[in-house]
Coordinates of C-alpha atoms in Angstrom, one line a residue:
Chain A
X296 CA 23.2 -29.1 -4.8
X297 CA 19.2 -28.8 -4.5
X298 CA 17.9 -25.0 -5.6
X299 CA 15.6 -25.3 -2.2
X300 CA 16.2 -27.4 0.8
X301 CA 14.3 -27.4 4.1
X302 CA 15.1 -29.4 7.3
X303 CA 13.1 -29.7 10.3
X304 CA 11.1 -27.0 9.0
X305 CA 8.1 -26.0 11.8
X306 CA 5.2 -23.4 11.2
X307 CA 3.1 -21.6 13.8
X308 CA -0.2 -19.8 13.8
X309 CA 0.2 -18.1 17.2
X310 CA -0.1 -21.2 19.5
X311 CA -1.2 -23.5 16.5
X312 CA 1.5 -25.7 15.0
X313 CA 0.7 -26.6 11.6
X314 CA 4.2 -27.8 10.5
X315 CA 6.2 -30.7 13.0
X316 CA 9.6 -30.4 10.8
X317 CA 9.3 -30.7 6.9
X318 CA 12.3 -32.3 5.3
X319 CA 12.0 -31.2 1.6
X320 CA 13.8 -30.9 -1.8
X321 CA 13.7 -29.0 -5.2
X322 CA 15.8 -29.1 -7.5
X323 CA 17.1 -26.6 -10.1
X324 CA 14.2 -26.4 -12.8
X325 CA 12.1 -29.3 -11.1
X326 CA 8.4 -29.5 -11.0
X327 CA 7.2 -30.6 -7.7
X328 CA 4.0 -31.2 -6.2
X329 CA 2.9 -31.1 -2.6
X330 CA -0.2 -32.9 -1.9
X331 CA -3.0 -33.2 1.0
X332 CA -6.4 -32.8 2.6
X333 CA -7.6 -29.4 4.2
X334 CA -5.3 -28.1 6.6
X335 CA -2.7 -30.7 6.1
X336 CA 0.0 -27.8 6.0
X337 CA 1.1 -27.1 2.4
X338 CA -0.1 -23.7 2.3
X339 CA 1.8 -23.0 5.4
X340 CA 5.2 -24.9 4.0
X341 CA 5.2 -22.4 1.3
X342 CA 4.5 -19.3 3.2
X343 CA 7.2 -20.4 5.6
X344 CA 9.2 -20.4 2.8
X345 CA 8.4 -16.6 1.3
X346 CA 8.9 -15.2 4.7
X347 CA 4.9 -14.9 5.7
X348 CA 5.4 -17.6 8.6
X349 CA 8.3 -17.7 11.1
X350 CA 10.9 -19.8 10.2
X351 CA 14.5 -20.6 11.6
X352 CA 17.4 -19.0 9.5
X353 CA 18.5 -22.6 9.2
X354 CA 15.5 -24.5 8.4
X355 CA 15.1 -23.0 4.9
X356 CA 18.2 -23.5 2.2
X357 CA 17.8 -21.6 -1.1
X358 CA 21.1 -21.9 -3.3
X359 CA 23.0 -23.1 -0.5
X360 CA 22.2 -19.7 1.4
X361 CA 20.0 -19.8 4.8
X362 CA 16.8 -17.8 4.2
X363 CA 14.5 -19.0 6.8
X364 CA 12.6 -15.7 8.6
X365 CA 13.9 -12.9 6.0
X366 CA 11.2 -10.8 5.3
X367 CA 9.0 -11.6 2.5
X368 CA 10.4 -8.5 -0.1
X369 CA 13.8 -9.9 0.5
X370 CA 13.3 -13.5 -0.5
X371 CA 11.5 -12.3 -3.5
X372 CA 14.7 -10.1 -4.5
X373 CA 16.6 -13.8 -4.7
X374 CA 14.3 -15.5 -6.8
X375 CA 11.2 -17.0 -4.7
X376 CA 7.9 -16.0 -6.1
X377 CA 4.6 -17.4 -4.7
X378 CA 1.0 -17.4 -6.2
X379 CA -0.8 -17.1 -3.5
X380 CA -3.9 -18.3 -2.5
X381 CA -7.1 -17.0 -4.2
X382 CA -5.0 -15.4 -6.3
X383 CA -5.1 -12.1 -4.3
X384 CA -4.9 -9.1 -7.4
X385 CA -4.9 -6.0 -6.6
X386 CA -8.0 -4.5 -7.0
X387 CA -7.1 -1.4 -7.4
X388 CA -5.1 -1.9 -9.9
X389 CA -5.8 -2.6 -13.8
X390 CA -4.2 -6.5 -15.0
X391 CA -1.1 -4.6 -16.7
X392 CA -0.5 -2.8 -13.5
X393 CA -0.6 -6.0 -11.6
X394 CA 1.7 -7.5 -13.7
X395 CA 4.4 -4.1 -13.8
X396 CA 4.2 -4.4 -9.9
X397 CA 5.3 -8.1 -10.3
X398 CA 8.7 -7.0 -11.3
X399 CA 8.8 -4.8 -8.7
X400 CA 11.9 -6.7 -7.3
X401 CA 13.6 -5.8 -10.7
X402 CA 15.3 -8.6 -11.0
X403 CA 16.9 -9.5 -14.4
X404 CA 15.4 -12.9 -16.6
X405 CA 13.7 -13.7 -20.0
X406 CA 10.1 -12.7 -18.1
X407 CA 8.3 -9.4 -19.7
X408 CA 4.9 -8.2 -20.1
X409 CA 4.7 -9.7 -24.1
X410 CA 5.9 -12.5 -22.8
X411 CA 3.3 -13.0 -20.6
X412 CA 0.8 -11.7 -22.9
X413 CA 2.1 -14.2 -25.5
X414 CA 1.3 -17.0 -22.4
X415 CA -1.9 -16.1 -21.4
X416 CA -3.4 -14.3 -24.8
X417 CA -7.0 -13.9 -22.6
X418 CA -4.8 -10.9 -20.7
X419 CA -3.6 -8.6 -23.5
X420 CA -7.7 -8.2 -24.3
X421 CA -8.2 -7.5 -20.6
X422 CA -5.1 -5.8 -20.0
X423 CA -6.7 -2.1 -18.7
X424 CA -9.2 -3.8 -17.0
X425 CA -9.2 -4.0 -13.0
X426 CA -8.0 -7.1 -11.8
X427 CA -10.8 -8.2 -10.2
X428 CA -13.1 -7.7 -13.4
X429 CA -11.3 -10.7 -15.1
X430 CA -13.0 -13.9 -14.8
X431 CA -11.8 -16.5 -11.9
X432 CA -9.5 -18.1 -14.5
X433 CA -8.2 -15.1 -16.0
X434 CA -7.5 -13.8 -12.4
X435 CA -5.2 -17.3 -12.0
X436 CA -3.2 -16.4 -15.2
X437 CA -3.3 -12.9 -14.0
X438 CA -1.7 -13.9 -10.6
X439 CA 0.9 -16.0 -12.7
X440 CA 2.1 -14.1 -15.1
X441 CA 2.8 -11.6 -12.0
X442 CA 5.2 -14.2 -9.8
X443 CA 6.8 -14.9 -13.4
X444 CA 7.4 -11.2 -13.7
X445 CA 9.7 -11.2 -10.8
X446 CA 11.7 -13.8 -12.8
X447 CA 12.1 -16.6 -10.6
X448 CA 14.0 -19.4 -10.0
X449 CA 11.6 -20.9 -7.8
X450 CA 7.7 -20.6 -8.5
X451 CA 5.4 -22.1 -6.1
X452 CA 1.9 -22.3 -6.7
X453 CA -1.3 -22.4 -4.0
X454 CA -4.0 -23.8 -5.3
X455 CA -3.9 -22.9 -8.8
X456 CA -7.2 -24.8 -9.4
X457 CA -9.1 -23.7 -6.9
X458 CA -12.7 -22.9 -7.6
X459 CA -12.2 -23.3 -11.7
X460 CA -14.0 -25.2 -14.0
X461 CA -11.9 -28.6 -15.6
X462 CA -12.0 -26.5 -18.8
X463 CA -10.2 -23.6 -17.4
X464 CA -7.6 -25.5 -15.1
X465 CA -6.4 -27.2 -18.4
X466 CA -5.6 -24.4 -20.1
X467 CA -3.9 -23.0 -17.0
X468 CA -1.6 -25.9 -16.6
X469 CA -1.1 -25.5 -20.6
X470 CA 1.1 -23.1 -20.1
X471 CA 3.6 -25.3 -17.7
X472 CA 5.5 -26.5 -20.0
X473 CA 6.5 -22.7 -21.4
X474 CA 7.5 -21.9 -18.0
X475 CA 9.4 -25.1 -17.3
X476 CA 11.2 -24.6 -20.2
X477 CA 12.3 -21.2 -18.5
X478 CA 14.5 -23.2 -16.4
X479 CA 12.0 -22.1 -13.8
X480 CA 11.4 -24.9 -10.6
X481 CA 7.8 -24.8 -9.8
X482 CA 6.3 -26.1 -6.8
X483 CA 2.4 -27.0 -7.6
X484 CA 0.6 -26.9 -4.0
X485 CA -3.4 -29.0 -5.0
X486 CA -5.8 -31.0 -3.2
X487 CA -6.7 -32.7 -6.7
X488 CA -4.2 -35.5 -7.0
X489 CA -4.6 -36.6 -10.8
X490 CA -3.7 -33.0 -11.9
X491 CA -0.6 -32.6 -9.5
X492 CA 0.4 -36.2 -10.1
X493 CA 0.4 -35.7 -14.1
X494 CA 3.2 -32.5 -14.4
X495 CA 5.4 -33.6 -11.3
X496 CA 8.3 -35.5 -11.4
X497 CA 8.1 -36.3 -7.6
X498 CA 5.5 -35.2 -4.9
X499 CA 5.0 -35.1 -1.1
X500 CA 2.2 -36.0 0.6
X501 CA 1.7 -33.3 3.6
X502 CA -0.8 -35.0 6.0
X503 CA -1.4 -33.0 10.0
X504 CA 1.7 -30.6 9.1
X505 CA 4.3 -33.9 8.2
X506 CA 5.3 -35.2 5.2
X507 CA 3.3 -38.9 5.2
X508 CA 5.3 -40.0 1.6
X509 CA 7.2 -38.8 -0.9
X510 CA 8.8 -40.1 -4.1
X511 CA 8.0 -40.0 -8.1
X512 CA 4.4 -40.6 -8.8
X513 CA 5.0 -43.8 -11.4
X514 CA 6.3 -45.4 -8.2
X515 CA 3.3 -44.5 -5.9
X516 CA 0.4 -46.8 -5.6
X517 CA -2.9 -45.2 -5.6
X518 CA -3.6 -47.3 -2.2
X519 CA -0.1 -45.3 -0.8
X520 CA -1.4 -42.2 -1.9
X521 CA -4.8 -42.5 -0.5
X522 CA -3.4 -43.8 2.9
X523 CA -1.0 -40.9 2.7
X524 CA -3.5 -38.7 2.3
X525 CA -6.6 -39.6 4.1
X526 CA -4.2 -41.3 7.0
X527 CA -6.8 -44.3 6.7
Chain B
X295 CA -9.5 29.8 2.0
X296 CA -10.9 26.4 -0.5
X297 CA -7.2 25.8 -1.6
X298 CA -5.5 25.9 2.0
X299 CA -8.2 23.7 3.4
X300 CA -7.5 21.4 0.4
X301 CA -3.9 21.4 1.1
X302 CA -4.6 20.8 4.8
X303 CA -6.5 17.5 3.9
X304 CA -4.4 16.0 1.3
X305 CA -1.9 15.2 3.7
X306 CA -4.6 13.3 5.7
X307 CA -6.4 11.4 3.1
X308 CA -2.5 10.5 1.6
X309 CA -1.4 8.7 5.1
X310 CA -5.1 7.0 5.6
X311 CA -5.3 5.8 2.1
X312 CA -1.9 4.0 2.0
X313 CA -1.5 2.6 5.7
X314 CA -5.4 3.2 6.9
X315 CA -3.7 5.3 9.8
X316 CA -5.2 8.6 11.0
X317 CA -3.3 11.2 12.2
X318 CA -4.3 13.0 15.0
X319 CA -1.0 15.6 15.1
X320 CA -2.0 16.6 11.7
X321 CA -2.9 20.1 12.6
X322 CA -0.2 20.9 14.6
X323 CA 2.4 19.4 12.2
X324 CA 1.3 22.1 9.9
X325 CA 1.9 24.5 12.6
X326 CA 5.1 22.8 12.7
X327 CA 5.8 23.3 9.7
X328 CA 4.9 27.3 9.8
X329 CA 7.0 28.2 13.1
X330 CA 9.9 26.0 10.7
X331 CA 9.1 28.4 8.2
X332 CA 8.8 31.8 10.3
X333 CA 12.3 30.1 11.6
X334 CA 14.1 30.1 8.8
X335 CA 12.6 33.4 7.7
X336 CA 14.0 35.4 10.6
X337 CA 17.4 33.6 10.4
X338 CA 18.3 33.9 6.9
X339 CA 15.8 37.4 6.4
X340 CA 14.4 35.5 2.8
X341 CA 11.1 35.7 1.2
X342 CA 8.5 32.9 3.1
X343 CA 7.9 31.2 -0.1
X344 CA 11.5 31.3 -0.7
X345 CA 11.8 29.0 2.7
X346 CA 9.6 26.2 1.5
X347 CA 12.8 25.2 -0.1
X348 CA 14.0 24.8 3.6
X349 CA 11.1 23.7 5.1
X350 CA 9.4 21.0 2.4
X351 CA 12.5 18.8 3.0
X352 CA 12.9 19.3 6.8
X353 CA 8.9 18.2 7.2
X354 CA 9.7 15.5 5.0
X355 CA 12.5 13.9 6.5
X356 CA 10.9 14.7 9.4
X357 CA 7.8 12.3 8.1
X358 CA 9.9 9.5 7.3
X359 CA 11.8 9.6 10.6
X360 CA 8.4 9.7 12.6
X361 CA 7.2 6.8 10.5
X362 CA 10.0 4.5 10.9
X363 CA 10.8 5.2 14.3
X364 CA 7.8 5.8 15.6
X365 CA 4.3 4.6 13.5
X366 CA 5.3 1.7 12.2
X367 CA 5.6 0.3 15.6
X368 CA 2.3 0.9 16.1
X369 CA 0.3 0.1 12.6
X370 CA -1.3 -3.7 12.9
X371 CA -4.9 -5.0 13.2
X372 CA -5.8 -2.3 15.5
X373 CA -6.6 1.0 14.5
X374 CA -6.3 2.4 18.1
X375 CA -2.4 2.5 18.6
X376 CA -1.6 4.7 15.8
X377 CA -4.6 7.0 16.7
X378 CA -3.0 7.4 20.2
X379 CA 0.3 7.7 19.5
X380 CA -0.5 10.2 16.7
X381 CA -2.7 12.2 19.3
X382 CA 0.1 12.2 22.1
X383 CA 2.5 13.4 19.0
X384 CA -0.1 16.1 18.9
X385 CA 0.4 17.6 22.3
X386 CA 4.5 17.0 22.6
X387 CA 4.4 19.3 19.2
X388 CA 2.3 21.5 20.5
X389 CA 4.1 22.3 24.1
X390 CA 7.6 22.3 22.1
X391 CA 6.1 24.8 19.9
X392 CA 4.9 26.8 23.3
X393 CA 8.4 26.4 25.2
X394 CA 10.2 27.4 21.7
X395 CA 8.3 30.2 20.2
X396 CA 6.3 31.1 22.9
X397 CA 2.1 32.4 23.1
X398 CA 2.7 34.7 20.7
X399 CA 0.5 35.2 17.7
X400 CA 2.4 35.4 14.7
X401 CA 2.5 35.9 11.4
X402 CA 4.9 35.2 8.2
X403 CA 5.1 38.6 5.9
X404 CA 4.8 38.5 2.2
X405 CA 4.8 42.2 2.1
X406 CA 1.9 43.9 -1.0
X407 CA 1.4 40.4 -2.5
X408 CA -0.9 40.1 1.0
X409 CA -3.2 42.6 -0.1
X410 CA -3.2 42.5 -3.9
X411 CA -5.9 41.3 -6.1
X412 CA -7.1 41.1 -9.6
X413 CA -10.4 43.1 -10.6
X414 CA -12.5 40.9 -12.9
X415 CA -15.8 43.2 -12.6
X416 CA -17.0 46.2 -11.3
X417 CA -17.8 44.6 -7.7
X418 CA -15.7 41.6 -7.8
X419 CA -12.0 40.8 -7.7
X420 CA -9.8 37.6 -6.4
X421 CA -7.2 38.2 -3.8
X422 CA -3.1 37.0 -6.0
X423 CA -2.4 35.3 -2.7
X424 CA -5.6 32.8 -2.3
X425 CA -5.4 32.6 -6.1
X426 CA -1.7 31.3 -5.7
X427 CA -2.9 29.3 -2.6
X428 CA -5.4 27.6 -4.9
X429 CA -3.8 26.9 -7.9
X430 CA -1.2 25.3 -5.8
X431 CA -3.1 23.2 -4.0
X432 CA -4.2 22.2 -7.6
X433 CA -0.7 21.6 -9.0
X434 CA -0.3 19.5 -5.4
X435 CA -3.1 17.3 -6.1
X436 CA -2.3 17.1 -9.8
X437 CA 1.5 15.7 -9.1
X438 CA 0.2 13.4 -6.8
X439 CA -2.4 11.5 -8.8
X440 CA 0.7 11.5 -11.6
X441 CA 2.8 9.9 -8.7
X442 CA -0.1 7.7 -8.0
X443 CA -1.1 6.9 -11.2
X444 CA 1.9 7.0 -13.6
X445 CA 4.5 5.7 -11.6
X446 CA 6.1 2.5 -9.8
X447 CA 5.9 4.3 -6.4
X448 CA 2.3 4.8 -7.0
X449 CA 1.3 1.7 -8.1
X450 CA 3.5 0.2 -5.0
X451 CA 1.4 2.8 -2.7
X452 CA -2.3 1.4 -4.2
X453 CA -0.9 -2.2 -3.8
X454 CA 0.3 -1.7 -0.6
X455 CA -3.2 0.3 0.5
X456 CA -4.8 -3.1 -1.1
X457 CA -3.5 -5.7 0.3
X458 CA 0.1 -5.4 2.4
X459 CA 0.7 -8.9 2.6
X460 CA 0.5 -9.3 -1.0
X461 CA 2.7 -6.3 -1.7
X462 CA 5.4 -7.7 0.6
X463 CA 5.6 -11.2 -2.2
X464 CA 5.8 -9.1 -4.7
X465 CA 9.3 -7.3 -3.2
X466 CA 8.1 -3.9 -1.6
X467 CA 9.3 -3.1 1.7
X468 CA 6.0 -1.5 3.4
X469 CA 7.8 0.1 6.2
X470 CA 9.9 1.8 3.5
X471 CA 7.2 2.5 1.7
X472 CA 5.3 3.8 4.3
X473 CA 8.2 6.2 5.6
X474 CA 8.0 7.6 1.8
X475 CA 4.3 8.0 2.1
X476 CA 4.6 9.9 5.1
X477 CA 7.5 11.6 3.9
X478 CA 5.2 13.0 1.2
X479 CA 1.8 14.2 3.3
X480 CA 4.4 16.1 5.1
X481 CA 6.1 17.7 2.3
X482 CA 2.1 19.0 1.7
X483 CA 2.3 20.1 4.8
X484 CA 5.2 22.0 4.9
X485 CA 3.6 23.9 1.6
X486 CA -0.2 24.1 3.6
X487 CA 2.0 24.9 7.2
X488 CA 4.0 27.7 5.0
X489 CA 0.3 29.2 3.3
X490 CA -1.2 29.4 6.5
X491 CA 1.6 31.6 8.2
X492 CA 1.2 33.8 4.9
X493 CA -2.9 34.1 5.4
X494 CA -3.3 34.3 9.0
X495 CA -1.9 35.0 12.0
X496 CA -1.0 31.3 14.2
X497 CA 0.2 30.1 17.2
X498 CA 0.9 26.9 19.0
X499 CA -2.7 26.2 20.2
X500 CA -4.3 26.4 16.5
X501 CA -3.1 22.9 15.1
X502 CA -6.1 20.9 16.5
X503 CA -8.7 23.5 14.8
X504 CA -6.5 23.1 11.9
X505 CA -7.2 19.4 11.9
X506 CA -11.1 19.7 11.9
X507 CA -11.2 21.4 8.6
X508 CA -9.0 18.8 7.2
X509 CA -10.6 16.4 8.6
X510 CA -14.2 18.2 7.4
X511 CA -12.6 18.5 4.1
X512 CA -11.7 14.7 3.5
X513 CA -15.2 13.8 4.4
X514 CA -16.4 15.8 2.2
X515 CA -15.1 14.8 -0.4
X516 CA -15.1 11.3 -0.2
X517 CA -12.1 9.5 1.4
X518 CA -9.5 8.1 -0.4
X519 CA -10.3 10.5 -3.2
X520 CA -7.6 13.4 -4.0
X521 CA -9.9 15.5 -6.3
X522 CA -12.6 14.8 -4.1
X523 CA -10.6 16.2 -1.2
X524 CA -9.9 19.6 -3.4
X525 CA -13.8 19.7 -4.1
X526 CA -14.6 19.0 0.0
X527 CA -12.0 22.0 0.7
X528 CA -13.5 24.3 -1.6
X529 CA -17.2 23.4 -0.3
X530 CA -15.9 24.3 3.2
X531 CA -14.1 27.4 2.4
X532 CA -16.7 28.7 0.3
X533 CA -19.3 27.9 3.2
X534 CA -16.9 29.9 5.7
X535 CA -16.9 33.0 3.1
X536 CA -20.6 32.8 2.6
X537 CA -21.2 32.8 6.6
X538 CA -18.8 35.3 7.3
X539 CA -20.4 37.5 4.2
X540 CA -24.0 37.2 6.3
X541 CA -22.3 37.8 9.7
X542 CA -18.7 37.7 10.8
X543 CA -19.5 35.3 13.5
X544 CA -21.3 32.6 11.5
X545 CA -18.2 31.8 9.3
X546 CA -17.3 28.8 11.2
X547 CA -20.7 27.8 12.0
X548 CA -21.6 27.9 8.1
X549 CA -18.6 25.5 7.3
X550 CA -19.3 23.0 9.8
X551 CA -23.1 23.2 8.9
X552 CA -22.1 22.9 5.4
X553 CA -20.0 19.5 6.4
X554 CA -23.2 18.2 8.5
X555 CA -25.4 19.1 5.1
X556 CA -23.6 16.8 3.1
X557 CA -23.0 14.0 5.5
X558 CA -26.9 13.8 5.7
X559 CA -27.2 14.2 2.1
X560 CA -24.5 12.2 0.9
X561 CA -23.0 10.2 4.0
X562 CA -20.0 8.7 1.6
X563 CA -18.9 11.8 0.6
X564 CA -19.4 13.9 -2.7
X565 CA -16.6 11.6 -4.6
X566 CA -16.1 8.4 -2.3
X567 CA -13.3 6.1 -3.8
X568 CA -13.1 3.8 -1.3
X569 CA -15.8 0.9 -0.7
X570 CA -14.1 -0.9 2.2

């Protein structure tokens, strides 16, 4: 049985559709990336899945259990935790506080505050300072270390590379491996293909709120990928 | 009178710093919260500090009622809802006070502690009673910025007051949260509501007056800011002391002309937290 499972899943901004019935899986302590231009949908998907957009009980499966529509703080209590877009600290809050509030949810799991220190190092130095002090790359880590402090089963990522420098992305996606090896899943949301493409062991491609292909990225030809994601 | 304005604003600047909602029917839930009092005084015959045990957890149930059932059906993009609803809260406390305890002026009775004061000079003394207004609305403040500053709740509350959406991914319930927030401000009331009835006489009709100096206090000191708030209700009452020292009739004039001094001077308050 797949960890997350979503059928016919549909997103709406008010009137806007942006999703037309996602059929996606993860499985138990898989990496996963969603691919796709602007507005293609996968920020939506995952915040249909958190509980930010509306979603049928049925359309969203986590551990066998319909979870579509619960309020956000309730899917977080069963193990989804989302780093959202632009990372979105807490300004008024120092790093460490950031990261205590990430466990907020309490739930139990090998994720502390050393441990996160011990994954990003460049946050113990910062640790008292306000969250939005820290550089745009420690604010990523920042934002990371505080979904892994809810201990999740299921992490999924916006955008972790948004607005970084090559330099700094690497060392971000250094630290996948430690996580994977939590048992963690991890859903990796990017618009730079070579980077999703080289930690996932299967993607989709999201293109006008559908998935346009899907499958393990030794299998995809570049030409698939680009039709997939241009629609050209 | 510094402390009691102090106390009067905390309440305010606590509910518009966590859910950016202003509350119209502040004033007359502290004179709520002193007709509670007076209440329970004339039923049970104790001491009116004595009732604050009583009344601190009525008001704040009471809070956390109001914001469930009622304010968080109004908070969203719109700060106009809440203001409304808040101000119509206003009046229905107000008449229900009138229909229940009638025109009356009244007054809660601490007996010689009223009157009592400590010399420090040969021409100056301190009244016990503002002194013990004071140095609670210190210990008020104080346990707040612990709660605020020490603690999950607290750090929940500043998330929350950042960024709700956020908060809600990282498991708080804001609605909850919110109810507890309120739940608080109006446990400050109950202790302001409850000082009040001890300094001066009140009736039904002074909750809206009651609201300016908080609101004059806040702005003062900065919103968002707790110590600043203390500092804003200490400039006010000592305005209102000096005014009434040069003639009786000034005292109010001096503390709003005091407020309108530092809003040209300093228009962000003497302590602004807040940049948003």
């Amino acid at each position: 049985m797949s960890l997350l499972e979503t059928r016919g899943l549909t997103g709406f901004y008010g009137d806007f559709q942006a999703l037309f019935g996602i059929d996606a899986v993860v499985d138990a302590g898989e990496t996963v990336a969603i691919i796709g231009a602007n507005g293609a949908g996968k920020s939506t998907f995952l915040r249909a899945i958190v509980g930010q957009v509306a979603a049928s009980r049925e359309a969203v499966s986590f551990d066998g259990e319909p979870i579509g529509g619960l309020p956000a703080h309730h899917i977080v209590r069963r193990g989804i935790a989302l780093v959202p877009e632009g990372r979105r600290l807490f300004p008024s809050l120092s790093v460490e506080e950031n990261l205590r509030l990430g466990a907020y949810s309490a739930r139990p799991g090998p994720w502390s505050l050393e441990k996160v220190y011990a994954l990003f190092p460049a946050l113990k130095a910062r640790r008292n300072a306000p969250g939005t002090a820290l550089s745009g790359g420690q604010q990523q880590m920042a934002a990371i270390g505080r979904a892994l402090m809810a201990n999740p089963r299921l992490l999924l990522c916006d955008e972790i590379s948004l607005g970084l420098a090559p330099i700094v992305i690497r060392d971000i996606y250094a630290a996948l491996p430690e996580i994977q090896r939590e048992g963690v899943a991890v859903v990796i949301v990017e618009q730079d293909i070579n980077q999703a493409l080289s930690v996932a062991a299967r993607v989709y491609c999201f293109q006008e709120g559908r998935v346009s292909l899907s499958g393990e990225p030794a299998q995809l030809s570049r030409d698939a990928i680009r039709k997939a994601y241009l629609g050209v | 009178m510094g402390g009691l304005y102090a106390l009067f604003a905390t309440g305010l600047t606590l509910i518009f710093g966590v859910m950016r909602l202003v509350n119209i029917g502040h004033g007359d839930l502290i004179v709520l919260a002193a007709f509670l009092g007076l209440a329970v005084v004339e039923a049970t015959g104790i001491d009116p500090f004595l009732s604050l045990i009583i009344v601190v957890p009525v008001m704040a149930a009471l809070g956390y009622g109001l914001q469930r059932g009622l304010f968080n059906l109004t908070l969203g993009r719109d700060i106009l809802p809440p203001l409304l609803v808040s101000f119509g809260l206003s009046i229905i406390i107000q008449n229900l006070l009138l229909e229940i305890f009638s025109a009356d002026s009244r007054k809660l009775q601490v007996g010689a502690l009223e009157t009592a004061s400590i010399r420090l000079a040969d021409n100056l003394a301190i009244g016990v009673l503002p002194l013990i207004v004071f140095l609670c609305a210190i210990a008020v403040i104080l346990g707040l910025q612990v709660v605020f500053y020490r603690t999950t709740l607290g750090r929940a509350f500043r998330a929350t007051s950042d960024d709700q959406q956020t908060a809600q991914l990282m498991g708080i319930d804001n609605r909850h949260l919110y109810g507890l927030a309120m739940a608080i401000a109006l446990g400050v009331v109950a202790i302001a509501g409850i000082f009040l009835g001890v300094r001066t006489n009140f009736d039904p009709s002074i909750g809206p007056a009651r609201l300016i100096y908080a609101f004059e206090a806040v702005i003062i000191g900065g919103l968002g800011s707790l110590w600043g708030t203390l500092a804003g209700g200490v400039v006010l009452g000592v305005a209102q002391s000096i005014g009434a020292k040069l003639d009786p009739g000034w005292q109010l004039l001096a503390g709003h002309l005091a407020f309108l001094a530092v809003l040209l001077i300093r228009p962000r308050g003497l302590f602004p937290r807040a940049y948003d």
